[in-house]
CSV table of C-alpha atoms and ligand atoms in Angstrom, one decimal:
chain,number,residue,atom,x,y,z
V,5,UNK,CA,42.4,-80.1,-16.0
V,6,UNK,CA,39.3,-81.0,-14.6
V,7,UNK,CA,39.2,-78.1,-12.2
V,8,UNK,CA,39.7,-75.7,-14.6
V,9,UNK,CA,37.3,-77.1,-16.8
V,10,UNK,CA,34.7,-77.3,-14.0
V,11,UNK,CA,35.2,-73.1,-13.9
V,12,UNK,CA,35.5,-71.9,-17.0
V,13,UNK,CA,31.9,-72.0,-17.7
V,14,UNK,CA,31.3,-70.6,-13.9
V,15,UNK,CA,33.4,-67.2,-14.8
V,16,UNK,CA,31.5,-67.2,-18.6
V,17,UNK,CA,28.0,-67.3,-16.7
V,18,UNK,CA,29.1,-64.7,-14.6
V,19,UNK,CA,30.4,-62.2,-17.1
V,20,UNK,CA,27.6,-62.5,-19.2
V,21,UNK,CA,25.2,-61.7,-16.0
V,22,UNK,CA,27.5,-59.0,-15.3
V,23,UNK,CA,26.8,-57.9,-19.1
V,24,UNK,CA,23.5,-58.4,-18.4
V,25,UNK,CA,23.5,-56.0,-15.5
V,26,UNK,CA,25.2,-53.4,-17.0
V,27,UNK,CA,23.1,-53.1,-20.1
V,28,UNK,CA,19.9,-52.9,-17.7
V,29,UNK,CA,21.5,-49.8,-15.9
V,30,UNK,CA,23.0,-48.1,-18.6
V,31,UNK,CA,19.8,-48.3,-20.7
V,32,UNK,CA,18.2,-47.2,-17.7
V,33,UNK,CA,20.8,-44.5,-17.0
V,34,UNK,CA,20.1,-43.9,-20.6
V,35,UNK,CA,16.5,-43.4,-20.5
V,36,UNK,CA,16.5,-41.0,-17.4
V,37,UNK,CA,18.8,-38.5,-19.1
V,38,UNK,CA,17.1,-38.9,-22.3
V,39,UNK,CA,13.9,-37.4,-19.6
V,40,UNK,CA,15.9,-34.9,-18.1
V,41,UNK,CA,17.3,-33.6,-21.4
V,42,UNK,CA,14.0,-32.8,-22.8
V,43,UNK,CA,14.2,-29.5,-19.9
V,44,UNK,CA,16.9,-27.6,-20.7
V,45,UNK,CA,19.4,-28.0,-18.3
V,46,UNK,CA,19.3,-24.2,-17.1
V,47,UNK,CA,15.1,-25.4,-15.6
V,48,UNK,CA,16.6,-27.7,-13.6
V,49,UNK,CA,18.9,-25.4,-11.9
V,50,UNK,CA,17.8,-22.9,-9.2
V,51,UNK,CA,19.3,-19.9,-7.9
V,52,UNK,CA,21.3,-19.4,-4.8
V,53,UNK,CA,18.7,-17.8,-2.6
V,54,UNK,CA,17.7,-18.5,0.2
V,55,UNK,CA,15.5,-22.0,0.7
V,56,UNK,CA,15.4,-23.2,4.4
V,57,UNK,CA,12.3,-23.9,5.0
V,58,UNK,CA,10.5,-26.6,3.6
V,59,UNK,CA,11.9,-29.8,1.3
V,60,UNK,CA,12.9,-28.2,-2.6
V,61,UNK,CA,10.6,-30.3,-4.9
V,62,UNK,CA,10.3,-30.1,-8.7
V,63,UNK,CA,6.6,-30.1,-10.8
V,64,UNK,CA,7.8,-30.9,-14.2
V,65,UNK,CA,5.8,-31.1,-17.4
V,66,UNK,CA,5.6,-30.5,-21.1
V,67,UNK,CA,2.9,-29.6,-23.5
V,68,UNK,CA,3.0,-28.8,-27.5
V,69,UNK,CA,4.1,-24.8,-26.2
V,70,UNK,CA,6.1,-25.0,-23.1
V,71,UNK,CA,8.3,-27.0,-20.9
V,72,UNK,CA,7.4,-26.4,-17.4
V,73,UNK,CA,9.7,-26.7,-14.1
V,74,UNK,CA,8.2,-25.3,-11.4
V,75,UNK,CA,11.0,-25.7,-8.4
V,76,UNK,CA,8.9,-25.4,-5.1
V,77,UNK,CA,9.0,-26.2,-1.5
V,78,UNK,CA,7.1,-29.1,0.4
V,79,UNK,CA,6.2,-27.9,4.0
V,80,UNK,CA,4.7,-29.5,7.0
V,81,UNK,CA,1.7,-27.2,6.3
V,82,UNK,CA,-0.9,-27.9,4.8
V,83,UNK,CA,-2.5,-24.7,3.9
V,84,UNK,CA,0.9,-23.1,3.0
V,85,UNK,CA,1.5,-26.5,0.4
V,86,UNK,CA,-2.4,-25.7,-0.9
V,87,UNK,CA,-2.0,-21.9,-1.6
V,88,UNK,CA,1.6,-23.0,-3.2
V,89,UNK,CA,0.2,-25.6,-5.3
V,90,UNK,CA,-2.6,-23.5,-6.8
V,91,UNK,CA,-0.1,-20.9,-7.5
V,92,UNK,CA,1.4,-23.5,-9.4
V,93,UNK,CA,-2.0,-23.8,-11.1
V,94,UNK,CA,-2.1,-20.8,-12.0
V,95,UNK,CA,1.3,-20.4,-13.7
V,96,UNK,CA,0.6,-23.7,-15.6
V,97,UNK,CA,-2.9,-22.4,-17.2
V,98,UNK,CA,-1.0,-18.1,-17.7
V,99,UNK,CA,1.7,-18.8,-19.0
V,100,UNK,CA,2.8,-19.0,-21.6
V,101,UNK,CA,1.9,-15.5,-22.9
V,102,UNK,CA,2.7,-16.1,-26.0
V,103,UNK,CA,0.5,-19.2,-27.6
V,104,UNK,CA,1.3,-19.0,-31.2
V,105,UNK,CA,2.6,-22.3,-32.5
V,106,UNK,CA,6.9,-21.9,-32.5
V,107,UNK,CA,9.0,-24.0,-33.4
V,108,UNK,CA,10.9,-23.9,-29.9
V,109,UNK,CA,8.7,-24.9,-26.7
V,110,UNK,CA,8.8,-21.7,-24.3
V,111,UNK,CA,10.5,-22.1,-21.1
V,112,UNK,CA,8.5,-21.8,-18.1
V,113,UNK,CA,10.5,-22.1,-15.1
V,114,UNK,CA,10.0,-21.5,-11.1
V,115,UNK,CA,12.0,-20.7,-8.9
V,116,UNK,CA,11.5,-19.8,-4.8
V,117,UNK,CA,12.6,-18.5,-2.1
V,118,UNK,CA,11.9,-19.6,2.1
V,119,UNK,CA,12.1,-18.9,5.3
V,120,UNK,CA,11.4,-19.8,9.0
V,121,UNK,CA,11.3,-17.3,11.3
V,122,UNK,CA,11.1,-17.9,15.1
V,123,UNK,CA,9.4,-20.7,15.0
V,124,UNK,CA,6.3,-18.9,14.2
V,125,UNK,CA,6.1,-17.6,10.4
V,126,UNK,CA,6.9,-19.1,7.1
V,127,UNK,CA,7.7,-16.6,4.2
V,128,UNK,CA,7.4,-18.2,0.9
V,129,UNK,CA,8.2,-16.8,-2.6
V,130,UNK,CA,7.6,-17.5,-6.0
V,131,UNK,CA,9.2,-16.3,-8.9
V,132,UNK,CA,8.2,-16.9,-12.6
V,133,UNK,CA,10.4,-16.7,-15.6
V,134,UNK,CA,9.3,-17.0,-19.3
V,135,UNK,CA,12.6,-18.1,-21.3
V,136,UNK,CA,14.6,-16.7,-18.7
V,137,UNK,CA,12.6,-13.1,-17.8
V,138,UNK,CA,11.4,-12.6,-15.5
V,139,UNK,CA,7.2,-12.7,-15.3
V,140,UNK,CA,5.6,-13.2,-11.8
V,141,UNK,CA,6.0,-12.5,-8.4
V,142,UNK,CA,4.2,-13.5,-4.9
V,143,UNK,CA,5.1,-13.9,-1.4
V,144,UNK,CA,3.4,-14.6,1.5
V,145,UNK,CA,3.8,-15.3,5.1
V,146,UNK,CA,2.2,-18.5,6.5
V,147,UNK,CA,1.8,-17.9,10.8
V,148,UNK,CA,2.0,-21.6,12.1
V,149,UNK,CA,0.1,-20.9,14.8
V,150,UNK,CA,-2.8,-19.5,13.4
V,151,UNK,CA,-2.9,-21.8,10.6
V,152,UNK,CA,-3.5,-19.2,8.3
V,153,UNK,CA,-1.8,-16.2,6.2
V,154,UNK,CA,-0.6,-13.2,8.2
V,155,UNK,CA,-3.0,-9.9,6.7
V,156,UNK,CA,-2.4,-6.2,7.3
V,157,UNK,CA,-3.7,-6.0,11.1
V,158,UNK,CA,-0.6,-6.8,12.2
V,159,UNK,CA,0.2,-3.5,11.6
V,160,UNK,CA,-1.0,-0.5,13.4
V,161,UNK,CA,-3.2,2.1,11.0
V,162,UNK,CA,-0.8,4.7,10.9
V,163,UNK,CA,2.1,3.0,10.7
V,164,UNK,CA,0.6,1.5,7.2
V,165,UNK,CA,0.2,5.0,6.4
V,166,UNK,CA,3.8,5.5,6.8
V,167,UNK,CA,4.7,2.8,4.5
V,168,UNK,CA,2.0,3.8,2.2
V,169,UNK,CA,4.3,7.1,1.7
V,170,UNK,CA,7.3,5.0,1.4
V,171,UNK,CA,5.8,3.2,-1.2
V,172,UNK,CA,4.7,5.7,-3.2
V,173,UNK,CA,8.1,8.0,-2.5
V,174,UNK,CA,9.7,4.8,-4.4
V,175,UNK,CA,7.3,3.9,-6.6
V,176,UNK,CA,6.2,7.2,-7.9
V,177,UNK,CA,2.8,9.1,-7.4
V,178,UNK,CA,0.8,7.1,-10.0
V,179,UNK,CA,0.9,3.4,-8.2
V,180,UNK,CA,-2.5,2.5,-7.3
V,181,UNK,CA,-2.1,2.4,-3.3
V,182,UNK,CA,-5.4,1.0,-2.2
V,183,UNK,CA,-5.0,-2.2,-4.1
V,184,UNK,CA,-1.6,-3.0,-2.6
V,185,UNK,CA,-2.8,-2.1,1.3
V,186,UNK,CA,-6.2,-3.7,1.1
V,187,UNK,CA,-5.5,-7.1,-0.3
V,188,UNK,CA,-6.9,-9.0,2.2
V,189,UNK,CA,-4.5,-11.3,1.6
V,190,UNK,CA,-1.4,-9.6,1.0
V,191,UNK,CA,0.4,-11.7,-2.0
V,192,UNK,CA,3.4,-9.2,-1.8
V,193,UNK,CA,4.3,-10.1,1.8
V,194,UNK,CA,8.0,-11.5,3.0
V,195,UNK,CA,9.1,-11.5,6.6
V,196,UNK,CA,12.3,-12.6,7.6
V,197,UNK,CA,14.3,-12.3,10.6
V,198,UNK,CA,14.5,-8.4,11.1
V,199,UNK,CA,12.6,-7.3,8.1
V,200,UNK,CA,8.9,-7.1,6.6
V,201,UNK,CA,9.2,-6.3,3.0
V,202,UNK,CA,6.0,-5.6,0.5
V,203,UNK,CA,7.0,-7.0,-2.9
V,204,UNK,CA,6.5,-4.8,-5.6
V,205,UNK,CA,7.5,-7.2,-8.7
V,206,UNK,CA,11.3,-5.7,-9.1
V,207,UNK,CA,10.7,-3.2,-6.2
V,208,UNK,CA,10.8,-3.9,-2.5
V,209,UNK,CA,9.8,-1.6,0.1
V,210,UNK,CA,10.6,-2.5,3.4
V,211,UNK,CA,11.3,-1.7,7.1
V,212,UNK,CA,12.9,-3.0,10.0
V,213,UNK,CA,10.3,-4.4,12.7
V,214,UNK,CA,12.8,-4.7,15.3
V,215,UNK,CA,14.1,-1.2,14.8
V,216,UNK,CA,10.5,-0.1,14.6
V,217,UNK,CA,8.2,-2.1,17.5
V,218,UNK,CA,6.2,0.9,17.6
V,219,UNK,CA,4.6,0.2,13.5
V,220,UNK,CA,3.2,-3.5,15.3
V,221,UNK,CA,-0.1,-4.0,16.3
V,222,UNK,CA,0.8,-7.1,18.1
V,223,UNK,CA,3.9,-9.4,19.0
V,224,UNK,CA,5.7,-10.1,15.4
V,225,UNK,CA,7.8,-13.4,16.3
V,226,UNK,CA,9.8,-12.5,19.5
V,227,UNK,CA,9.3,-8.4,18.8
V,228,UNK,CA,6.7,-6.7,21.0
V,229,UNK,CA,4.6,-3.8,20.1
V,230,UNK,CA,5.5,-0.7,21.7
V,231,UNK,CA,3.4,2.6,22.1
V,232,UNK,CA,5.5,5.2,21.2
V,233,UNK,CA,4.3,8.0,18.8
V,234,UNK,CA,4.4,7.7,15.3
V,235,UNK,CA,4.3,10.8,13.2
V,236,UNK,CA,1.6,11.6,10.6
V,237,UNK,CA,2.4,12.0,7.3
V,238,UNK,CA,1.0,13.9,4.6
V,239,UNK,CA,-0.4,11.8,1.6
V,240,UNK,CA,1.9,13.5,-0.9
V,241,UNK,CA,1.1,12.2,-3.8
V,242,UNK,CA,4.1,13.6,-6.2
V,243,UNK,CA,1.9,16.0,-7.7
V,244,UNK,CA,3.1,15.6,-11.6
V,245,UNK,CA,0.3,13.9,-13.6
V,246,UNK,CA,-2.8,14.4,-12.2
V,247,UNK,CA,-5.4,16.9,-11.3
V,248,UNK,CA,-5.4,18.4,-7.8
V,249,UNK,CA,-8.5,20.2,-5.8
V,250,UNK,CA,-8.6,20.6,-2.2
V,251,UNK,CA,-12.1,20.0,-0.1
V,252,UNK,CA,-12.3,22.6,2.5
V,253,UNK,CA,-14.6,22.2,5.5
V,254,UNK,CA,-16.0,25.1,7.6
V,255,UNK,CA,-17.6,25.9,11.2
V,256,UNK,CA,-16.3,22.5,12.8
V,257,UNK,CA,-15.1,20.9,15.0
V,258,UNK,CA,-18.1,18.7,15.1
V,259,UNK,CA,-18.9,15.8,17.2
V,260,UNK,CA,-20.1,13.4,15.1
V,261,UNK,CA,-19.0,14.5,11.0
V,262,UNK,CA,-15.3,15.2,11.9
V,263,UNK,CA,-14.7,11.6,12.1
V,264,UNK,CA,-17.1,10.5,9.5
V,265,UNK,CA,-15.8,13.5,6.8
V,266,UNK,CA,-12.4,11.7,7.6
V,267,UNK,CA,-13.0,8.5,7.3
V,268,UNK,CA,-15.0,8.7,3.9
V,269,UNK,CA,-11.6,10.9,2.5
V,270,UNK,CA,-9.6,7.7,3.5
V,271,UNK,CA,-11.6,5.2,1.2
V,272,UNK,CA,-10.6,8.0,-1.5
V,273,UNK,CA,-6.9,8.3,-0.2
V,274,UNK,CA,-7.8,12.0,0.3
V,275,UNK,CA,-6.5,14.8,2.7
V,276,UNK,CA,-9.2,17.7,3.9
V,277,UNK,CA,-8.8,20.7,5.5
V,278,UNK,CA,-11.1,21.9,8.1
V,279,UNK,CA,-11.4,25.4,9.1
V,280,UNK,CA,-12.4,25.1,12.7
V,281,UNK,CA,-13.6,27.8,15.2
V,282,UNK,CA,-11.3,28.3,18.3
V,283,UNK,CA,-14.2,28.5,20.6
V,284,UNK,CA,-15.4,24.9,19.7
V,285,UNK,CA,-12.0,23.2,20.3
V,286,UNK,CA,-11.9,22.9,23.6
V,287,UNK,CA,-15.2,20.5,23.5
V,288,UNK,CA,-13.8,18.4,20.1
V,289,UNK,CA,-9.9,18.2,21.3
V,290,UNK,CA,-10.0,14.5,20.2
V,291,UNK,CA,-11.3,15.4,16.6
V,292,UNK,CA,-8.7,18.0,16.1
V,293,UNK,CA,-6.1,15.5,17.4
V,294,UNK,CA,-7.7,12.7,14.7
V,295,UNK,CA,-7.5,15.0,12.3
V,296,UNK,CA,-3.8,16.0,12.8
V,297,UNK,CA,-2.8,12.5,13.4
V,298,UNK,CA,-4.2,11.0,9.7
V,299,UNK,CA,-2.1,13.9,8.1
V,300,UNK,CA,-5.4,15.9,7.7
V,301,UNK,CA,-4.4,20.3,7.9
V,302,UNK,CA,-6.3,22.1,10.6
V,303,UNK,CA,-6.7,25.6,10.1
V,304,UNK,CA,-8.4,28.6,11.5
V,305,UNK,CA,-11.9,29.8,11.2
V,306,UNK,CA,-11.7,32.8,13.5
V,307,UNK,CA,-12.5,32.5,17.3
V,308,UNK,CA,-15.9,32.7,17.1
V,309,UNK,CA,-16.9,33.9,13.6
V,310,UNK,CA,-17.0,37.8,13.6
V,311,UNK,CA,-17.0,39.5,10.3
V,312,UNK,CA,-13.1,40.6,10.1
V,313,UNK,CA,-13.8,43.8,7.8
V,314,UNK,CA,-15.8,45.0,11.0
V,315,UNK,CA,-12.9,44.7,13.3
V,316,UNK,CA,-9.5,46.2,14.2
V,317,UNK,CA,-6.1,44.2,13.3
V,318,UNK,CA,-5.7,43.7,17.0
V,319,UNK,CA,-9.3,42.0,17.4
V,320,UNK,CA,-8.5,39.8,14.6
V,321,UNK,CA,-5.3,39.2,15.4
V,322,UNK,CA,-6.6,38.0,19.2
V,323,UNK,CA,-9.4,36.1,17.2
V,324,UNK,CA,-6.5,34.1,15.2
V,325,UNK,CA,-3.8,34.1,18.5
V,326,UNK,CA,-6.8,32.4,20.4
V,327,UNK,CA,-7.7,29.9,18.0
V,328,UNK,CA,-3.9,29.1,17.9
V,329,UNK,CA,-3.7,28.5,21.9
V,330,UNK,CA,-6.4,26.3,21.7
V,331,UNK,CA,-5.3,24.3,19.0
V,332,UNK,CA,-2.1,23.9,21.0
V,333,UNK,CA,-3.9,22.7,23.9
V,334,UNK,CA,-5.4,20.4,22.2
V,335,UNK,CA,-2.3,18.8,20.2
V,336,UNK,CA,0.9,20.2,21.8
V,337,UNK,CA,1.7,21.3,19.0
V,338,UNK,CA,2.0,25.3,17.9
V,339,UNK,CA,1.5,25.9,14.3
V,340,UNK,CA,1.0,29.0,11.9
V,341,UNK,CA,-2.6,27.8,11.0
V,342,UNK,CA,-4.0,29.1,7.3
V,343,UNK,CA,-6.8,31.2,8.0
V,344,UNK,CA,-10.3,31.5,6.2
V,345,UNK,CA,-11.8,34.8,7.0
V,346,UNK,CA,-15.9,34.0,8.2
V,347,UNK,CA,-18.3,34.9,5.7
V,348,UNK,CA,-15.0,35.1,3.3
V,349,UNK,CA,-14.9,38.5,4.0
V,350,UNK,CA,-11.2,40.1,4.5
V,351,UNK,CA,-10.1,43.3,3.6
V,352,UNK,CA,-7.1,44.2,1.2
V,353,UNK,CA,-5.4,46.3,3.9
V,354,UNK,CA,-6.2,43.9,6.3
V,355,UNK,CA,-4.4,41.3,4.6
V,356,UNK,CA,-1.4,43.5,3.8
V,357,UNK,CA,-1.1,43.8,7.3
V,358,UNK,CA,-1.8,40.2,8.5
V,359,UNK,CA,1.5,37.7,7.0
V,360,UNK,CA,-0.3,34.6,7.0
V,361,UNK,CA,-2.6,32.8,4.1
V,362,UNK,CA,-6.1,33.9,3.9
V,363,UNK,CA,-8.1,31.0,2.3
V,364,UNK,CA,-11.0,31.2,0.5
V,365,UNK,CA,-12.5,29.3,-2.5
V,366,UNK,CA,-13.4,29.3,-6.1
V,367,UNK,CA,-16.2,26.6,-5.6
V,368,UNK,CA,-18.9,26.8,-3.9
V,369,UNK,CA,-21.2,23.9,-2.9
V,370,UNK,CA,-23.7,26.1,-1.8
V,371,UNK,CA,-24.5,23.4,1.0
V,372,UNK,CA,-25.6,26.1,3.3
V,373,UNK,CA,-28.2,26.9,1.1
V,374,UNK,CA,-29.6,23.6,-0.5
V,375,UNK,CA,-29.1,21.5,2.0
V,376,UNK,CA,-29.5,18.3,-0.5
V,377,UNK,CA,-26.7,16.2,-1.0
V,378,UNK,CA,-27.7,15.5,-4.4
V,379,UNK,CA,-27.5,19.1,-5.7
V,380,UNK,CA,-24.1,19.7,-3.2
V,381,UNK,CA,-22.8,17.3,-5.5
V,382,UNK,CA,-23.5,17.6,-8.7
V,383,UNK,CA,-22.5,22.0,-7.8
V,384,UNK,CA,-19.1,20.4,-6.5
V,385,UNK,CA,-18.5,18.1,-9.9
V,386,UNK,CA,-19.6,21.1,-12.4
V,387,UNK,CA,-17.4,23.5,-11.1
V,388,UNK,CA,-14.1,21.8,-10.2
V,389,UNK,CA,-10.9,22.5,-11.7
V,390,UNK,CA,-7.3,21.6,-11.6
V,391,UNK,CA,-5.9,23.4,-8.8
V,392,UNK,CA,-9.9,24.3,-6.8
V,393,UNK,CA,-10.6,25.3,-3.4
V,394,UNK,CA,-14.0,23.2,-2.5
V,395,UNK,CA,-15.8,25.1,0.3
V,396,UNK,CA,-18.4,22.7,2.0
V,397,UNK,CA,-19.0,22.7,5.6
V,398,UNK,CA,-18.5,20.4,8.5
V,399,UNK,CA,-21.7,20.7,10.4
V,400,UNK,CA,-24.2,19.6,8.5
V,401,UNK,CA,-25.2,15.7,7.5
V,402,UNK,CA,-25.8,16.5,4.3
V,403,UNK,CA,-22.8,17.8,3.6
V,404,UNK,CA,-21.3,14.9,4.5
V,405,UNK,CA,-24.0,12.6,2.9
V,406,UNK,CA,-22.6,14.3,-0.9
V,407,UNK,CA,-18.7,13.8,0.1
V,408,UNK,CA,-18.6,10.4,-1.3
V,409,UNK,CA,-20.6,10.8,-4.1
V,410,UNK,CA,-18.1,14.3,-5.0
V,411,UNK,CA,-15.0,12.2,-4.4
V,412,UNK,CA,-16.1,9.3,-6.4
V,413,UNK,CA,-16.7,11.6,-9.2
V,414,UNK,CA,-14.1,13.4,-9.1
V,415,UNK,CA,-11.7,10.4,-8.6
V,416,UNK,CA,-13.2,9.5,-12.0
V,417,UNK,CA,-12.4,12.8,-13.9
V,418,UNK,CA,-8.4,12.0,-12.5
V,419,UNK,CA,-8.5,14.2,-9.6
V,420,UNK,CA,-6.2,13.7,-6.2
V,421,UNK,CA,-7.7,15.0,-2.7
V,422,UNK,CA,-4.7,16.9,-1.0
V,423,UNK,CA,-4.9,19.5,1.8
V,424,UNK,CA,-4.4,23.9,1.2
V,425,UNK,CA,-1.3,23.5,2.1
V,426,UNK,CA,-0.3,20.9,0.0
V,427,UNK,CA,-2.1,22.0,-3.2
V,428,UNK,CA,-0.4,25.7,-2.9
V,429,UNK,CA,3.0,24.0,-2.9
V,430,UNK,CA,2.6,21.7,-5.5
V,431,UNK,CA,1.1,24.6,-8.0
V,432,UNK,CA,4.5,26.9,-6.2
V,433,UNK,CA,2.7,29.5,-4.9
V,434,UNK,CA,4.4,31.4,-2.3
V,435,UNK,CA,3.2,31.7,0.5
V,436,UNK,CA,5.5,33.3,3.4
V,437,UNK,CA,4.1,36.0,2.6
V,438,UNK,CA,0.5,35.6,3.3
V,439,UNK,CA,-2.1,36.5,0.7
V,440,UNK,CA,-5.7,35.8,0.2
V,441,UNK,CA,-6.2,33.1,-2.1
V,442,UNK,CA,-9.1,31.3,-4.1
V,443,UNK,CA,-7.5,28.4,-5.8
V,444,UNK,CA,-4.3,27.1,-7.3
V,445,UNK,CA,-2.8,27.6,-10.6
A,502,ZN,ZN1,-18.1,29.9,8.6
């Protein structure tokens, strides 16, 4: 009796402890899904893609319009973990769009994707949703060894130039090119292990880098550049909504405006054509070989600038056969080139008998005769129209000092910058025949 009497109170003290206990977790139990069920459960779940790099951690918070949970990954980096966090930032003080007072909080969830690749780069993505739709997109690649954010050098110039095309083949003709290729810091990046993709919100345009070595500027994880040649491509802009002219430039090669002409067209996304003279190839190869490489159209000027309606068809067609070798000399490449007659002057039955495109222009800059860049502009801007052939010429400064002031307006009136060639196809002329020509309808 007595040992029994000695337990009883033993077991009672430990039940009620064990009571004791339980209430303590279960209220605690109670308490943390009471938390967790203030998110709807569908925020606290993320998708299946891929997250390998980095640990998956979750910012949660409410306010009196949203419930944020922003799933995210916590690297060894810490530049990569600042850029993330003020992304994070970001998304907190944007969203949500809507800030009307309803009665239901908006949803405002994250969700990521990451990757290591050879050791070397970290590709990081966020996506946004508002109540389930998608809102936001960036990606970047963090290189480990540089400590910083891998930017466009990493590609060679005309290899962006290929993918420029391929972006706007997929994209359509009216995407704004120059702000995806020139942000410094390239927030629609992703590399993984054989591909670089540029994030376009829903769109991705992408290429192989191991397939393509050639497109690198330097090493890309274990893929070394190579040098081997890499077509040019026409800009091709699509061609359906806005206005077209094409800037013609006479008289060159030259040794110093070629290059310039070309590189103030590129600021504008533009194509040129330059009507060259066969005799001054030979000393300007390189410039005719620029020129064909950033998708610019070479065409003839004559040999050495006779006035055609003074000569035979075989003298002009040695002048053009001339110019033709030695723009094959210089680019190993044989071509039809357009031709603009010197002075403009062609006659009919000279062009009946000659099949290729005579070029001349409806526009006049009168460059030649002003000289002033100020008044070469504001000739060019007055007179342009959808479908124009621009004649300036590519041997004097000031015509060149008036090219960015003519592309800039005419970039603001809606106009695109495309080669003779190009503007002749897109307005479906034909041209197999030959022809002269002044502009584009
Ligand atoms: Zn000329």
């Amino acid at each position: 009796m007595t040992y029994v009497r000695k337990r009883k109170p033993r077991i009672l003290r430990f039940m009620l402890l064990f009571i004791i206990l339980a209430l303590i977790i279960g209220m605690t139990t109670f308490g943390i899904t009471t938390l967790f069920n203030r998110y709807p459960k569908a925020m606290m779940e993320v998708n299946e893609s891929i997250k390998t790099a980095g640990n998956h951690k979750k910012r949660r918070s409410t306010t009196d319009t949203a419930y944020y949970v922003l799933h995210y990954p916590d690297t060894k980096f810490k530049n990569l973990n600042s850029w993330i966090a003020s992304e994070m930032d970001t998304t907190m003080n944007t969203y949500p769009l809507e800030t009307e007072a309803t009665e239901e909080r908006h949803q405002i969830k994250q969700d990521y994707k990451s990757i290591e690749v050879n050791d070397q780069y970290i590709s990081v993505q966020l996506e946004t949703y508002e109540n389930d739709v998608l809102v936001n997109k960036v990606s970047r690649v963090y290189d480990v060894e540089a400590q910083d954010f891998l930017k466009t050098d990493f590609l060679k110039d005309k290899a962006q130039r290929v993918i420029n095309k391929q972006i706007r083949d997929q994209l359509g003709p009216n995407y704004n090119l120059s702000e995806i290729t020139l942000d410094p810091l390239y927030n629609n990046l992703y590399l993984d292990n054989s591909n670089v993709e540029f994030i376009f919100f829903n769109e991705v345009v992408s290429f192989n880098y191991k397939d393509h070595p050639h497109y690198l500027n330097r090493a890309l994880g274990d893929v070394e550049p190579t040098d081997d040649f890499i077509p040019s491509v026409y800009l091709d802009y699509g061609f359906e909504n806005n206005k077209m002219v094409a800037l013609t430039f006479d008289d060159g090669p030259h040794a110093v405006y070629s290059k310039q002409i070309m590189d103030v067209m590129e600021k504008y996304n533009g194509q040129a054509t330059f009507f060259v003279l066969g005799s001054r190839i030979r000393d300007h190869q390189e410039n005719i070989r620029e020129m064909v490489d950033r998708g610019h159209q070479v065409a003839s000027h004559s040999y050495d600038h006779p006035n055609f309606t003074k000569l035979s068809i075989e003298q002009i067609n040695d002048q053009l056969s001339k110019t033709e070798k030695e723009y094959e000399i210089a680019t190993g490449m044989h071509d039809d080139l357009f031709v603009r007659p010197p002075y403009g002057l062609i006659l009919d039955e000279q062009i009946k008998q000659l099949s290729v495109p005579f070029i001349n222009w409806d526009v006049d800059t009168e460059d030649w005769i002003s000289h002033n860049p100020t008044t070469i502009c504001e000739t060019a801007l007055r007179n342009t129209a959808d479908g124009s052939i621009v004649l300036l010429h590519e041997i004097y400064q000031e015509s060149y000092e008036s090219l960015d002031c003519i592309l800039k307006g005419l970039s603001e009136k809606g106009f695109q910058f495309v080669t003779v060639r190009e503007l002749l196809l897109a307005k479906g002329e034909d041209i197999t025949g030959g022809g002269l020509y002044y502009y584009a309808n």
